[in-house]
Amino acid sequence: MKAQVKAKMKLSVALAGLAVAGGWWLGAVGGAGALAQGAPESLLPPGFDRPSRPARPAPSPSAAPVASSPARVLQPRFDGLGNDAPTASPTPVGALAPVLAAVAKGPVALPEGINSFDQLMALPPEKLDRMLGLIPKYDIPPAAQRALRHIGLLDEGEHGMPAQSLAGQNASLVRAAVAGNAGQMVSRWGHILLRRALASRLDAPDGMAPTEFAALRASLLLRMGEQDTARALVQDVDPSLYDAALAQAAWHAYIATADLTGFCPVLQSQPSLRQDAEWQAMRGICATFGGASASGMGELDRMAAAKSAPRIDILLAQKYAGASGSGNRRTVNVEWEGVTTMTPMRYGLTIALGITPPETAMKDSGTRFSAVNALAPMLGLGLRADASDSAGAHGVLSSAAMVDLYAQVYNNDDVKGGPADRALLLRDAYVGITPADRLTAIQQLWDGAQGNARYGRMVLTAYAAARLTPSADMAGAAGDLIASMLAAGLDGNAAMWRSVVELGSDGWAQLAVAMPVTQKVDVAAIETFIDRDKSENKHRSAMLVAGLSGLGRLDDGARADLLKKLSTSVDGRSRWSDAIDQAANVGNPTLVALLVGLGMQGDAWSRMTPRYLMHIVSALQRVGLGAEARMIAAEAVARG
């Protein structure tokens, strides 16, 4: 704040100097009045504040500025007793010295390419500030700035990873593990584990700049659909310390959360990191919300005249800037004619304005904005509920968050259609009169979707399923009920179904890897599961064998026989398997989590190999992440 006040004072004095250069003259009286703001009030008792001294003569009423010669600039000086005593020949001091000296000597040189004062004042504020050296170097005083250490959200005491766990690691390996991850993982629990690692308060690896490490983590979180976590992560770094990569990641994080003005401090302290049309539009928006309405809207008008961006983008930016309420308001009609694509910035502006984009603009977006829709509070509850299936299946939303969302849908009579129907079914799943009624409601929710969306509904019903008392009457649904409970990590509730499930059934197979026990598993029961397995190439059976092997619950000989029966293998090595095994051997859970995310990329469990799953589960078990290992193995059996 002090830096901004000082910058504004410099601007006013600089413009005063330029006014003199343009032919404007200040009289002696006017110049003194502009610089001297009056003496401070004395706190001494009466009689002590005015020591005896010759009185200062008052200026003659007839005195007037002389237009033919420069005015004498009076430099305020305090005598220590509250009296200002201007000197006849002041010496400029401090930051004002160059400008005051120029005023005292005469005309000053205008910046290159500027020929008049009017031309200078017509410049955009950002260019004018840069010419006059008024761009703030920081928005937080140096003494209050945060060190680039322990950047993140979760401390180790809050279930975050150890802060120093990557400090001694090879920077190239960490960079490859984070930058090489496309963000989509086959496993919900793998997604949750990776998010936890990326959000932890970590020090950068040796040989990697802390800002680069923060940018890599935020970018991966964005690719995962974790825009809120990404924004919180970049906010842990002071804007004046951003580099181009971190600013780019922060830019996308603020856009994805429809918090465009939240990015303004970064743009203000780092105005020259980019020069493209989106950056120019953002300058106009930030100027408008910063109180410079005329110059901000003028920037957007110049973009429109130059056609430097698609018309729809400029219209959205103008409408957003006009919502600042700082004057210069105008009516902007957003016209979607001819718009067939939706960019991240375009979508961020659209939802921030409360506009529903037409289907023609969204037709090629697919599920690109599903995570944004599920988390955006400004969107309608129905749209958020529709997007929650995908977000829940991928791990973006927890079961509790999904239930809270549908509770809002249930309490809002304005929501109609599918979301409202699902809210009623979810209520019945909790408060149905009989267990059979509750199970029926749960199954109707599952059967209303397919693929990943169906698994998202299982996440939604996890706590409702946990309220059902295990019964032989429900043995046929036990497999799906157990999968639903384990999707939310309710392994204790799922364990209560051990007396109900049949050996070799789906429910038994999930419990075989999900329970926190160490005894060996009955091979005959595994063979029964293999015989009943109807998945393509018996992929679920291969996941079961790999998961049990990784947890140490299957002998090497039995594993070899079972994998031979399945015509698959877990033998062989790769650079990835060597890296994750080495990370596990040295007990580094953070590096293991990053490599787990790298190895679980894909859009379906069919892309996961038994070899990779065994290495993942084994590595997690060895570094103290046994609960995550068991949940991933159980998910592989349920969804593989």
Coordinates of N, CA and C in Angstrom, one line a residue, residues 288-443:
T288 N -10.4 -1.5 -15.0 CA -11.8 -1.1 -14.7 C -12.1 -1.4 -13.2
F289 N -11.8 -2.6 -12.8 CA -12.1 -3.0 -11.4 C -11.2 -2.3 -10.4
G290 N -10.1 -1.7 -10.9 CA -9.2 -1.0 -10.0 C -9.6 0.5 -9.9
G291 N -10.7 0.9 -10.6 CA -11.1 2.3 -10.5 C -10.9 3.1 -11.7
A292 N -10.0 2.7 -12.6 CA -9.7 3.4 -13.8 C -10.7 2.9 -14.9
S293 N -12.0 3.2 -14.8 CA -13.0 2.7 -15.7 C -12.8 3.2 -17.1
A294 N -12.5 4.5 -17.3 CA -12.4 5.0 -18.6 C -11.2 4.4 -19.4
S295 N -10.1 4.3 -18.7 CA -8.9 3.7 -19.4 C -9.1 2.2 -19.6
G296 N -9.7 1.5 -18.7 CA -9.9 0.1 -18.8 C -10.9 -0.2 -20.0
M297 N -12.0 0.4 -20.0 CA -12.9 0.2 -21.2 C -12.3 0.7 -22.5
G298 N -11.5 1.8 -22.4 CA -10.8 2.2 -23.6 C -9.9 1.2 -24.2
E299 N -9.2 0.4 -23.3 CA -8.3 -0.6 -23.7 C -9.1 -1.7 -24.5
L300 N -10.3 -2.1 -23.9 CA -11.1 -3.1 -24.6 C -11.7 -2.5 -25.9
D301 N -12.0 -1.2 -25.9 CA -12.5 -0.7 -27.2 C -11.5 -0.7 -28.3
R302 N -10.2 -0.4 -27.9 CA -9.2 -0.4 -28.9 C -9.0 -1.9 -29.4
M303 N -9.1 -2.9 -28.5 CA -9.1 -4.2 -29.0 C -10.2 -4.5 -30.0
A304 N -11.4 -4.0 -29.7 CA -12.5 -4.3 -30.6 C -12.3 -3.6 -32.0
A305 N -11.7 -2.4 -31.9 CA -11.5 -1.6 -33.2 C -10.4 -2.3 -34.0
A306 N -9.4 -2.9 -33.3 CA -8.3 -3.5 -34.0 C -8.6 -5.0 -34.4
K307 N -9.7 -5.5 -33.9 CA -10.1 -6.9 -34.1 C -8.9 -7.8 -33.7
S308 N -8.3 -7.5 -32.5 CA -7.2 -8.3 -32.0 C -7.6 -9.6 -31.3
A309 N -8.9 -9.8 -31.2 CA -9.4 -11.0 -30.5 C -10.8 -11.3 -31.1
P310 N -11.3 -12.5 -31.0 CA -12.7 -12.8 -31.5 C -13.7 -11.9 -30.9
R311 N -14.7 -11.6 -31.6 CA -15.7 -10.6 -31.1 C -16.4 -11.1 -29.9
I312 N -16.7 -12.4 -29.8 CA -17.3 -12.9 -28.6 C -16.5 -12.7 -27.3
D313 N -15.2 -12.8 -27.5 CA -14.3 -12.7 -26.3 C -14.3 -11.2 -25.8
I314 N -14.3 -10.3 -26.8 CA -14.3 -8.9 -26.4 C -15.6 -8.5 -25.8
L315 N -16.7 -9.0 -26.3 CA -18.0 -8.7 -25.8 C -18.1 -9.2 -24.3
L316 N -17.6 -10.4 -24.1 CA -17.7 -11.0 -22.7 C -16.8 -10.2 -21.8
A317 N -15.6 -9.8 -22.3 CA -14.7 -9.0 -21.4 C -15.3 -7.6 -21.1
Q318 N -16.0 -7.0 -22.1 CA -16.6 -5.7 -21.9 C -17.8 -5.8 -20.9
K319 N -18.5 -6.8 -21.0 CA -19.7 -7.0 -20.1 C -19.2 -7.3 -18.7
Y320 N -18.1 -8.1 -18.6 CA -17.6 -8.4 -17.2 C -17.0 -7.1 -16.6
A321 N -16.2 -6.3 -17.4 CA -15.6 -5.1 -16.9 C -16.7 -4.1 -16.6
G322 N -17.8 -4.1 -17.3 CA -18.9 -3.1 -17.0 C -19.6 -3.5 -15.7
A323 N -19.4 -4.7 -15.2 CA -20.1 -5.1 -13.9 C -19.3 -4.5 -12.7
S324 N -18.2 -3.8 -13.0 CA -17.4 -3.3 -11.8 C -18.1 -2.2 -11.1
G325 N -19.1 -1.5 -11.7 CA -19.8 -0.4 -11.0 C -19.0 0.8 -10.8
S326 N -17.9 1.0 -11.5 CA -17.0 2.1 -11.2 C -17.2 3.2 -12.2
G327 N -18.4 3.3 -12.9 CA -18.7 4.3 -13.8 C -18.4 3.8 -15.3
N328 N -18.8 4.7 -16.2 CA -18.6 4.3 -17.6 C -19.3 3.0 -18.0
R329 N -20.5 2.8 -17.3 CA -21.2 1.6 -17.6 C -21.9 1.7 -18.9
R330 N -22.1 0.6 -19.6 CA -22.8 0.5 -20.8 C -23.5 -0.8 -21.0
T331 N -24.5 -0.8 -21.9 CA -25.2 -2.1 -22.1 C -24.4 -2.9 -23.2
V332 N -24.1 -4.1 -22.8 CA -23.4 -5.0 -23.8 C -24.2 -6.2 -24.0
N333 N -24.6 -6.5 -25.3 CA -25.3 -7.6 -25.6 C -24.3 -8.7 -26.2
V334 N -24.3 -9.8 -25.5 CA -23.4 -10.9 -25.9 C -24.1 -11.7 -27.0
E335 N -23.5 -11.7 -28.2 CA -24.0 -12.4 -29.3 C -23.2 -13.6 -29.7
W336 N -23.8 -14.8 -29.7 CA -23.1 -16.0 -29.9 C -23.2 -16.5 -31.3
E337 N -23.7 -15.8 -32.2 CA -23.8 -16.3 -33.6 C -22.5 -16.6 -34.2
G338 N -22.3 -17.7 -34.7 CA -21.1 -18.2 -35.4 C -20.1 -18.7 -34.4
V339 N -20.4 -18.8 -33.1 CA -19.4 -19.3 -32.1 C -19.6 -20.8 -32.0
T340 N -18.6 -21.6 -32.3 CA -18.7 -23.1 -32.3 C -17.7 -23.7 -31.4
T341 N -16.9 -22.9 -30.7 CA -15.9 -23.5 -29.8 C -15.9 -22.7 -28.5
M342 N -15.5 -23.4 -27.5 CA -15.5 -22.8 -26.2 C -14.0 -22.9 -25.6
T343 N -13.4 -21.8 -25.4 CA -12.1 -21.7 -24.8 C -12.2 -21.6 -23.3
P344 N -11.1 -21.9 -22.6 CA -11.2 -21.8 -21.1 C -11.5 -20.3 -20.6
M345 N -10.9 -19.3 -21.2 CA -11.2 -18.0 -20.8 C -12.6 -17.6 -21.2
R346 N -13.0 -18.0 -22.3 CA -14.4 -17.7 -22.8 C -15.4 -18.3 -21.8
Y347 N -15.1 -19.6 -21.4 CA -16.1 -20.2 -20.5 C -16.0 -19.6 -19.1
G348 N -14.8 -19.2 -18.6 CA -14.7 -18.6 -17.3 C -15.5 -17.3 -17.3
L349 N -15.4 -16.5 -18.3 CA -16.1 -15.2 -18.4 C -17.6 -15.5 -18.4
T350 N -18.0 -16.5 -19.2 CA -19.4 -16.8 -19.4 C -20.1 -17.2 -18.0
I351 N -19.5 -18.1 -17.3 CA -20.1 -18.6 -16.1 C -20.0 -17.5 -15.0
A352 N -18.9 -16.7 -15.1 CA -18.8 -15.6 -14.1 C -19.9 -14.5 -14.3
L353 N -20.4 -14.4 -15.5 CA -21.4 -13.4 -15.8 C -22.8 -14.0 -15.6
G354 N -22.9 -15.3 -15.3 CA -24.2 -16.0 -15.1 C -24.9 -16.3 -16.4
I355 N -24.1 -16.4 -17.5 CA -24.7 -16.7 -18.8 C -24.6 -18.1 -19.1
T356 N -25.7 -18.7 -19.7 CA -25.7 -20.1 -20.1 C -25.2 -20.1 -21.6
P357 N -24.1 -20.7 -21.9 CA -23.7 -20.8 -23.3 C -24.6 -21.6 -24.1
P358 N -24.8 -21.3 -25.4 CA -25.6 -22.1 -26.2 C -25.0 -23.5 -26.5
E359 N -25.8 -24.4 -26.9 CA -25.3 -25.8 -27.2 C -24.3 -25.8 -28.4
T360 N -24.6 -24.9 -29.3 CA -23.7 -24.8 -30.5 C -22.2 -24.5 -30.1
A361 N -22.1 -23.7 -29.0 CA -20.7 -23.4 -28.6 C -20.1 -24.5 -27.7
M362 N -21.0 -25.4 -27.2 CA -20.5 -26.4 -26.3 C -20.4 -27.8 -26.9
K363 N -20.8 -27.9 -28.1 CA -21.0 -29.2 -28.7 C -19.7 -30.0 -28.8
D364 N -18.6 -29.4 -28.9 CA -17.3 -30.1 -29.0 C -16.5 -30.1 -27.7
S365 N -17.2 -29.7 -26.6 CA -16.5 -29.6 -25.4 C -16.4 -30.9 -24.6
G366 N -17.4 -31.8 -24.9 CA -17.5 -33.1 -24.2 C -17.5 -32.9 -22.7
T367 N -16.6 -33.6 -22.0 CA -16.6 -33.5 -20.5 C -15.5 -32.5 -20.0
R368 N -15.0 -31.7 -21.0 CA -13.8 -30.8 -20.7 C -14.1 -29.9 -19.5
F369 N -15.3 -29.4 -19.3 CA -15.6 -28.5 -18.3 C -16.4 -29.1 -17.1
S370 N -16.5 -30.5 -17.1 CA -17.3 -31.1 -16.1 C -16.8 -30.8 -14.7
A371 N -15.5 -30.8 -14.5 CA -15.0 -30.5 -13.1 C -15.3 -29.1 -12.8
V372 N -15.2 -28.2 -13.7 CA -15.5 -26.8 -13.5 C -16.9 -26.6 -13.1
N373 N -17.8 -27.3 -13.8 CA -19.2 -27.2 -13.5 C -19.6 -27.8 -12.2
A374 N -18.9 -28.8 -11.8 CA -19.3 -29.5 -10.5 C -18.9 -28.6 -9.3
L375 N -17.8 -27.8 -9.5 CA -17.3 -27.0 -8.4 C -17.7 -25.6 -8.4
A376 N -18.2 -25.1 -9.5 CA -18.5 -23.6 -9.7 C -19.7 -23.2 -8.9
P377 N -19.6 -22.4 -7.8 CA -20.8 -22.1 -7.0 C -21.8 -21.2 -7.7
M378 N -21.4 -20.5 -8.8 CA -22.3 -19.6 -9.4 C -23.2 -20.3 -10.4
L379 N -23.0 -21.6 -10.7 CA -23.8 -22.3 -11.6 C -25.1 -22.8 -10.9
G380 N -26.1 -23.2 -11.7 CA -27.3 -23.7 -11.2 C -27.0 -25.1 -10.5
L381 N -27.9 -25.4 -9.6 CA -27.7 -26.7 -8.9 C -27.9 -27.9 -9.8
G382 N -28.8 -27.8 -10.7 CA -29.1 -28.9 -11.7 C -27.9 -29.2 -12.5
L383 N -27.2 -28.1 -13.0 CA -26.0 -28.3 -13.9 C -24.9 -28.9 -13.0
R384 N -24.8 -28.5 -11.8 CA -23.7 -29.0 -11.0 C -24.0 -30.5 -10.6
A385 N -25.2 -30.8 -10.4 CA -25.5 -32.2 -10.1 C -25.3 -33.1 -11.3
D386 N -25.6 -32.6 -12.5 CA -25.3 -33.4 -13.7 C -23.8 -33.7 -13.8
A387 N -23.0 -32.7 -13.5 CA -21.6 -32.8 -13.6 C -20.9 -33.6 -12.5
S388 N -21.7 -33.8 -11.4 CA -21.1 -34.5 -10.2 C -20.8 -35.9 -10.4
D389 N -21.5 -36.6 -11.3 CA -21.2 -38.0 -11.6 C -19.8 -38.2 -12.0
S390 N -19.4 -37.5 -13.1 CA -18.0 -37.6 -13.6 C -17.0 -37.1 -12.5
A391 N -17.3 -36.0 -11.9 CA -16.4 -35.5 -10.9 C -16.2 -36.5 -9.7
G392 N -17.3 -37.1 -9.3 CA -17.2 -38.1 -8.2 C -16.4 -39.3 -8.6
A393 N -16.6 -39.8 -9.8 CA -15.9 -41.0 -10.3 C -14.4 -40.8 -10.4
H394 N -14.0 -39.6 -10.8 CA -12.6 -39.3 -11.0 C -11.9 -38.9 -9.7
G395 N -12.7 -38.6 -8.6 CA -12.0 -38.3 -7.3 C -12.0 -36.8 -7.0
V396 N -12.6 -35.9 -7.9 CA -12.7 -34.5 -7.7 C -13.6 -34.2 -6.5
L397 N -14.7 -34.9 -6.4 CA -15.7 -34.7 -5.4 C -15.7 -35.9 -4.4
S398 N -15.8 -35.7 -3.2 CA -16.0 -36.7 -2.2 C -17.4 -37.2 -2.1
S399 N -17.7 -38.3 -1.5 CA -19.1 -38.7 -1.3 C -19.8 -37.7 -0.5
A400 N -19.2 -37.2 0.6 CA -19.9 -36.2 1.5 C -20.3 -35.0 0.7
A401 N -19.4 -34.5 -0.2 CA -19.6 -33.3 -1.0 C -20.8 -33.6 -2.0
M402 N -20.9 -34.8 -2.5 CA -22.0 -35.1 -3.5 C -23.3 -35.1 -2.7
V403 N -23.3 -35.7 -1.5 CA -24.5 -35.7 -0.7 C -25.0 -34.3 -0.4
D404 N -24.0 -33.5 0.0 CA -24.4 -32.1 0.3 C -25.0 -31.4 -0.9
L405 N -24.4 -31.6 -2.0 CA -25.0 -31.0 -3.3 C -26.4 -31.4 -3.5
Y406 N -26.7 -32.7 -3.4 CA -28.0 -33.2 -3.6 C -29.0 -32.8 -2.5
A407 N -28.5 -32.5 -1.3 CA -29.3 -32.0 -0.3 C -29.8 -30.6 -0.7
Q408 N -29.0 -29.8 -1.3 CA -29.4 -28.5 -1.7 C -30.4 -28.6 -2.9
V409 N -30.2 -29.6 -3.8 CA -31.1 -29.8 -4.8 C -32.5 -30.2 -4.3
Y410 N -32.5 -31.0 -3.3 CA -33.8 -31.5 -2.7 C -34.5 -30.3 -2.0
N411 N -33.8 -29.4 -1.4 CA -34.4 -28.2 -0.7 C -34.8 -27.1 -1.7
N412 N -34.5 -27.2 -2.9 CA -34.7 -26.1 -3.9 C -35.8 -26.6 -4.9
D413 N -37.0 -26.0 -4.7 CA -38.1 -26.4 -5.6 C -38.0 -26.0 -7.0
D414 N -37.0 -25.1 -7.3 CA -36.8 -24.6 -8.7 C -36.1 -25.6 -9.5
V415 N -35.4 -26.5 -8.9 CA -34.7 -27.5 -9.7 C -35.6 -28.6 -10.1
K416 N -35.7 -28.9 -11.4 CA -36.6 -29.9 -11.9 C -35.8 -31.0 -12.7
G417 N -36.5 -32.0 -13.2 CA -35.9 -33.0 -14.0 C -35.1 -34.0 -13.3
G418 N -34.0 -34.5 -14.0 CA -33.2 -35.6 -13.5 C -32.6 -35.3 -12.1
P419 N -32.0 -34.1 -11.9 CA -31.4 -33.9 -10.6 C -32.4 -33.9 -9.5
A420 N -33.6 -33.4 -9.7 CA -34.6 -33.4 -8.6 C -35.0 -34.9 -8.4
D421 N -35.2 -35.7 -9.4 CA -35.6 -37.1 -9.3 C -34.5 -37.8 -8.5
R422 N -33.2 -37.6 -8.8 CA -32.2 -38.3 -8.1 C -32.1 -37.9 -6.6
A423 N -32.4 -36.6 -6.4 CA -32.4 -36.1 -5.0 C -33.5 -36.9 -4.2
L424 N -34.6 -37.1 -4.8 CA -35.7 -37.9 -4.1 C -35.3 -39.3 -3.8
L425 N -34.6 -39.9 -4.8 CA -34.1 -41.3 -4.7 C -33.1 -41.4 -3.6
L426 N -32.2 -40.4 -3.5 CA -31.2 -40.4 -2.5 C -31.8 -40.3 -1.1
R427 N -32.8 -39.5 -1.0 CA -33.5 -39.4 0.3 C -34.1 -40.7 0.7
D428 N -34.7 -41.4 -0.3 CA -35.3 -42.7 0.0 C -34.2 -43.7 0.4
A429 N -33.0 -43.5 -0.2 CA -31.9 -44.5 0.1 C -31.5 -44.3 1.6
Y430 N -31.8 -43.2 2.2 CA -31.5 -43.0 3.6 C -32.6 -43.3 4.5
V431 N -33.8 -42.9 4.1 CA -35.0 -42.9 5.1 C -36.1 -43.8 4.6
G432 N -35.8 -44.7 3.6 CA -36.9 -45.7 3.2 C -37.4 -46.5 4.4
I433 N -38.6 -46.9 4.4 CA -39.3 -47.5 5.5 C -38.6 -48.9 5.8
T434 N -38.3 -49.6 4.8 CA -37.7 -51.0 5.0 C -36.3 -51.0 4.3
P435 N -35.4 -51.9 4.8 CA -34.1 -52.1 4.1 C -34.3 -52.3 2.6
A436 N -35.3 -53.1 2.2 CA -35.5 -53.4 0.8 C -35.9 -52.1 0.0
D437 N -36.6 -51.2 0.7 CA -37.0 -49.9 0.0 C -35.7 -49.1 -0.2
R438 N -34.8 -49.1 0.8 CA -33.6 -48.3 0.7 C -32.7 -48.9 -0.4
L439 N -32.6 -50.2 -0.4 CA -31.7 -50.9 -1.4 C -32.3 -50.6 -2.8
T440 N -33.6 -50.6 -3.0 CA -34.2 -50.4 -4.3 C -33.8 -49.0 -4.8
A441 N -33.9 -48.0 -3.9 CA -33.6 -46.6 -4.2 C -32.1 -46.5 -4.6
I442 N -31.2 -47.2 -3.9 CA -29.8 -47.2 -4.2 C -29.6 -47.8 -5.6
Q443 N -30.2 -48.9 -5.9 CA -30.0 -49.5 -7.1 C -30.5 -48.7 -8.3

